CSV table of C-alpha atoms in Angstrom, one decimal:
chain,number,residue,atom,x,y,z
A,20,UNK,CA,5.2,-6.4,-3.3
A,21,UNK,CA,2.7,-8.7,-1.6
A,22,UNK,CA,2.3,-12.3,-0.1
A,23,UNK,CA,-0.5,-14.2,1.6
A,24,UNK,CA,0.0,-13.9,5.2
A,25,UNK,CA,-0.9,-16.9,7.8
A,26,UNK,CA,-4.4,-17.0,9.0
A,27,UNK,CA,-3.6,-16.1,12.4
A,28,UNK,CA,-2.7,-12.8,11.3
A,29,UNK,CA,-5.2,-9.7,10.4
A,30,UNK,CA,-6.6,-9.8,6.8
A,31,UNK,CA,-4.6,-6.8,5.8
A,32,UNK,CA,-1.1,-5.7,7.0
A,33,UNK,CA,0.9,-3.0,5.4
A,34,UNK,CA,4.7,-1.6,5.5
A,35,UNK,CA,6.0,1.6,4.0
A,36,UNK,CA,9.6,2.7,2.9
A,37,UNK,CA,11.3,5.5,0.9
A,38,UNK,CA,15.0,5.0,0.2
A,39,UNK,CA,18.0,7.0,1.5
A,40,UNK,CA,19.5,7.2,-2.2
A,41,UNK,CA,17.5,10.1,-3.2
A,42,UNK,CA,16.2,11.1,0.2
A,43,UNK,CA,19.3,11.6,2.6
A,44,UNK,CA,17.1,13.4,5.2
A,45,UNK,CA,15.2,11.6,7.6
A,46,UNK,CA,12.5,14.3,7.8
A,47,UNK,CA,12.0,13.7,3.9
A,48,UNK,CA,11.7,10.2,4.3
A,49,UNK,CA,9.2,10.2,7.3
A,50,UNK,CA,7.3,13.0,5.3
A,51,UNK,CA,6.9,10.3,2.2
A,52,UNK,CA,6.3,7.4,4.6
A,53,UNK,CA,3.3,9.7,6.3
A,54,UNK,CA,1.8,10.5,3.3
A,55,UNK,CA,1.9,6.6,2.0
A,56,UNK,CA,0.3,5.6,5.5
A,57,UNK,CA,-2.6,8.1,5.2
A,58,UNK,CA,-3.4,7.7,1.7
A,59,UNK,CA,-3.6,3.9,2.4
A,60,UNK,CA,-5.7,4.5,5.3
A,61,UNK,CA,-8.1,6.3,3.6
A,62,UNK,CA,-8.4,3.7,0.6
A,63,UNK,CA,-7.8,0.3,2.4
A,64,UNK,CA,-11.2,-0.6,2.9
A,65,UNK,CA,-12.5,-2.0,-0.2
A,66,UNK,CA,-9.6,-4.3,-0.2
A,67,UNK,CA,-9.9,-5.3,3.2
A,68,UNK,CA,-13.4,-6.1,2.5
A,69,UNK,CA,-12.7,-8.3,-0.3
A,70,UNK,CA,-10.1,-10.3,1.6
A,71,UNK,CA,-12.5,-10.6,4.6
A,72,UNK,CA,-15.1,-12.1,2.2
A,73,UNK,CA,-12.7,-14.5,0.8
A,74,UNK,CA,-11.1,-15.4,4.3
A,75,UNK,CA,-7.8,-14.5,2.9
A,76,UNK,CA,-4.8,-12.7,4.6
A,77,UNK,CA,-2.4,-10.3,2.8
A,78,UNK,CA,0.7,-8.5,3.4
A,79,UNK,CA,1.7,-5.7,1.4
A,80,UNK,CA,4.7,-3.5,1.3
A,81,UNK,CA,4.8,-0.3,-0.5
A,82,UNK,CA,8.2,1.2,-1.5
A,83,UNK,CA,8.6,4.8,-2.8
A,84,UNK,CA,11.0,5.1,-5.7
A,85,UNK,CA,10.6,8.5,-6.9
A,86,UNK,CA,13.4,11.3,-6.8
A,87,UNK,CA,11.3,14.2,-5.6
A,88,UNK,CA,9.3,14.8,-2.4
A,89,UNK,CA,5.6,13.9,-3.9
A,90,UNK,CA,2.5,16.2,-3.4
A,91,UNK,CA,-0.3,14.7,-1.3
A,92,UNK,CA,-2.8,14.8,-4.5
A,93,UNK,CA,-0.3,12.4,-6.5
A,94,UNK,CA,0.1,10.0,-4.0
A,95,UNK,CA,-3.5,9.8,-3.1
A,96,UNK,CA,-4.0,9.0,-6.8
A,97,UNK,CA,-1.0,6.3,-7.0
A,98,UNK,CA,-2.3,4.6,-3.9
A,99,UNK,CA,-6.0,4.3,-5.3
A,100,UNK,CA,-4.6,3.0,-8.3
A,101,UNK,CA,-2.1,0.3,-6.9
A,102,UNK,CA,-5.0,-1.0,-4.1
A,103,UNK,CA,-7.5,-1.3,-7.0
A,104,UNK,CA,-4.7,-3.3,-9.2
A,105,UNK,CA,-4.0,-5.5,-6.1
A,106,UNK,CA,-8.0,-6.2,-5.6
A,107,UNK,CA,-8.3,-7.1,-9.3
A,108,UNK,CA,-5.3,-9.7,-8.9
A,109,UNK,CA,-6.9,-11.1,-5.6
A,110,UNK,CA,-10.1,-11.1,-7.4
A,111,UNK,CA,-8.5,-13.0,-10.4
A,112,UNK,CA,-6.4,-15.3,-8.4
A,113,UNK,CA,-9.9,-16.4,-6.4
A,114,UNK,CA,-11.7,-16.7,-9.6
A,115,UNK,CA,-9.1,-19.2,-11.0
A,116,UNK,CA,-9.0,-21.1,-7.8
């Protein structure tokens, strides 16, 4: 989920969550959020650069919906895919404006 933020905000903001439906223990939910934050931190630069070039501000929220505790390589791959898709959407929207 994403939306354009106000111009007084940083170019890119992110939030992360893992639901209690499948992960009752906070330890597991926190582990998932740490994995999401780390993979986001390592891969956000291209998107952030694209937003800064277009003077856009974006807020994104990542929700983990899986039923099992994920491994780091899987989270890394999926985060890359999600950020690339988001960047393509931003570029397409900018091209259409």
